[in-house]
Amino acid sequence: QVQLVESGGGLVQAGGSLRLSCAASGRTFGSYAMGWFRQAPGKEREFVAGIRMNGASIYNEDSAKGRFTISRDNAKNTVYLQMTSLKPDDTAVYYCAAGYSMPGAILYWGKGTLVTVSS
């Protein structure tokens, strides 16, 4: 069992930056691919970025490429999402996920952290 706890969300102005963190419990963190998803009001949850056990990353080309950076620190059991040039459309609850691959094969979800981008 892996528990995921997100932090770092909040209110930011358009053009600003935020760094989200996801702390994972358990000693098998390094065995999972990790990822970030988001769900805006009235919309379905969508994949944002993922990172494999070896550190290779993948991104949602439409929403994250060029603005967001995912990273992981296996020693700290933590995955990060650095977000820059934020837009009001980035407003959503951001969820951390762990699984065998990203964006599919999700085994565990965090409860989410709210990011609000004001115009």
CSV table of C-alpha atoms in Angstrom, one decimal:
chain,number,residue,atom,x,y,z
A,1,GLN,CA,0.0,0.0,0.0
A,2,VAL,CA,1.2,3.5,-0.9
A,3,GLN,CA,-0.2,6.7,0.5
A,4,LEU,CA,0.3,9.9,-1.5
A,5,VAL,CA,0.0,13.4,0.0
A,6,GLU,CA,0.1,16.4,-2.2
A,7,SER,CA,1.1,19.9,-1.1
A,8,GLY,CA,2.0,23.2,-2.6
A,9,GLY,CA,-1.2,24.3,-4.2
A,10,GLY,CA,-2.7,27.8,-3.7
A,11,LEU,CA,-3.7,31.0,-5.4
A,12,VAL,CA,-1.3,32.5,-7.9
A,13,GLN,CA,-1.6,35.2,-10.5
A,14,ALA,CA,-1.4,34.5,-14.2
A,15,GLY,CA,2.2,34.2,-15.3
A,16,GLY,CA,3.3,33.1,-11.9
A,17,SER,CA,4.8,29.8,-10.8
A,18,LEU,CA,4.1,27.1,-8.2
A,19,ARG,CA,5.8,23.9,-7.2
A,20,LEU,CA,3.7,21.0,-6.2
A,21,SER,CA,5.0,18.2,-4.1
A,22,CYS,CA,3.8,14.7,-3.5
A,23,ALA,CA,5.1,12.7,-0.6
A,24,ALA,CA,4.7,9.0,-0.7
A,25,SER,CA,4.7,6.5,2.1
A,26,GLY,CA,6.2,3.1,1.8
A,27,ARG,CA,9.6,1.7,0.9
A,28,THR,CA,8.7,0.8,-2.7
A,29,PHE,CA,8.5,4.4,-4.0
A,30,GLY,CA,11.3,3.8,-6.5
A,31,SER,CA,9.4,0.8,-8.0
A,32,TYR,CA,6.5,3.0,-9.3
A,33,ALA,CA,6.0,5.4,-12.1
A,34,MET,CA,4.7,8.6,-10.7
A,35,GLY,CA,2.4,11.2,-12.3
A,36,TRP,CA,0.3,14.3,-12.0
A,37,PHE,CA,-3.2,14.6,-13.2
A,38,ARG,CA,-5.6,17.5,-12.8
A,39,GLN,CA,-9.4,18.0,-12.9
A,40,ALA,CA,-10.9,21.4,-13.6
A,41,PRO,CA,-14.5,22.3,-12.5
A,42,GLY,CA,-16.9,20.5,-14.8
A,43,LYS,CA,-14.2,18.7,-16.7
A,44,GLU,CA,-12.8,15.2,-16.7
A,45,ARG,CA,-9.5,14.4,-15.0
A,46,GLU,CA,-6.6,14.7,-17.4
A,47,PHE,CA,-3.0,13.6,-17.5
A,48,VAL,CA,-0.5,16.3,-17.0
A,49,ALA,CA,2.9,14.7,-16.6
A,50,GLY,CA,4.6,11.4,-15.7
A,51,ILE,CA,8.0,10.2,-14.7
A,52,ARG,CA,9.3,6.6,-14.9
A,53,MET,CA,11.4,4.9,-12.3
A,54,ASN,CA,14.5,5.7,-14.3
A,55,GLY,CA,13.6,9.4,-14.4
A,56,ALA,CA,12.4,9.6,-17.9
A,57,SER,CA,9.5,12.0,-18.2
A,58,ILE,CA,6.4,12.4,-20.4
A,59,TYR,CA,4.1,15.3,-20.7
A,60,ASN,CA,0.7,16.2,-21.9
A,61,GLU,CA,1.7,18.1,-25.1
A,62,ASP,CA,-1.3,20.4,-25.0
A,63,SER,CA,-1.3,21.5,-21.4
A,64,ALA,CA,2.1,21.0,-19.9
A,65,LYS,CA,4.8,20.8,-22.5
A,66,GLY,CA,7.3,23.6,-22.1
A,67,ARG,CA,5.8,25.0,-19.0
A,68,PHE,CA,5.7,22.2,-16.4
A,69,THR,CA,8.6,20.0,-15.2
A,70,ILE,CA,8.2,16.8,-13.3
A,71,SER,CA,10.9,15.4,-11.2
A,72,ARG,CA,11.4,12.8,-8.5
A,73,ASP,CA,13.7,12.3,-5.5
A,74,ASN,CA,13.6,8.6,-4.7
A,75,ALA,CA,15.7,9.2,-1.5
A,76,LYS,CA,12.9,11.5,-0.2
A,77,ASN,CA,10.0,9.5,-1.7
A,78,THR,CA,8.8,12.6,-3.3
A,79,VAL,CA,7.7,13.7,-6.7
A,80,TYR,CA,7.5,17.3,-7.8
A,81,LEU,CA,5.7,19.3,-10.4
A,82,GLN,CA,7.2,22.7,-11.2
A,83,MET,CA,4.7,24.9,-13.0
A,84,THR,CA,5.6,28.1,-14.7
A,85,SER,CA,3.8,30.7,-16.9
A,86,LEU,CA,0.6,29.7,-15.2
A,87,LYS,CA,-2.7,30.5,-16.9
A,88,PRO,CA,-6.3,30.7,-15.6
A,89,ASP,CA,-7.0,27.5,-17.6
A,90,ASP,CA,-4.5,25.7,-15.3
A,91,THR,CA,-7.0,26.2,-12.4
A,92,ALA,CA,-7.8,22.7,-11.2
A,93,VAL,CA,-7.3,20.2,-8.4
A,94,TYR,CA,-4.0,18.5,-9.1
A,95,TYR,CA,-3.7,14.8,-8.1
A,96,CYS,CA,-0.6,12.7,-7.6
A,97,ALA,CA,-0.7,9.1,-8.8
A,98,ALA,CA,1.5,6.1,-8.6
A,99,GLY,CA,1.4,3.0,-10.8
A,100,TYR,CA,3.1,0.7,-13.2
A,101,SER,CA,3.1,3.2,-16.0
A,102,MET,CA,1.8,6.7,-16.9
A,103,PRO,CA,-0.8,7.7,-17.7
A,104,GLY,CA,-2.3,4.3,-17.6
A,105,ALA,CA,-2.1,1.5,-14.9
A,106,ILE,CA,-2.7,3.8,-11.9
A,107,LEU,CA,-2.6,2.0,-8.6
A,108,TYR,CA,-2.8,4.8,-6.1
A,109,TRP,CA,-4.2,8.3,-6.0
A,110,GLY,CA,-3.6,11.2,-3.7
A,111,LYS,CA,-6.5,13.4,-2.5
A,112,GLY,CA,-5.4,16.4,-4.5
A,113,THR,CA,-4.3,19.9,-4.0
A,114,LEU,CA,-6.1,23.0,-5.4
A,115,VAL,CA,-4.4,25.4,-7.7
A,116,THR,CA,-6.2,28.6,-8.6
A,117,VAL,CA,-4.7,30.9,-11.2
A,118,SER,CA,-6.3,34.4,-11.2
A,119,SER,CA,-6.3,36.6,-14.3
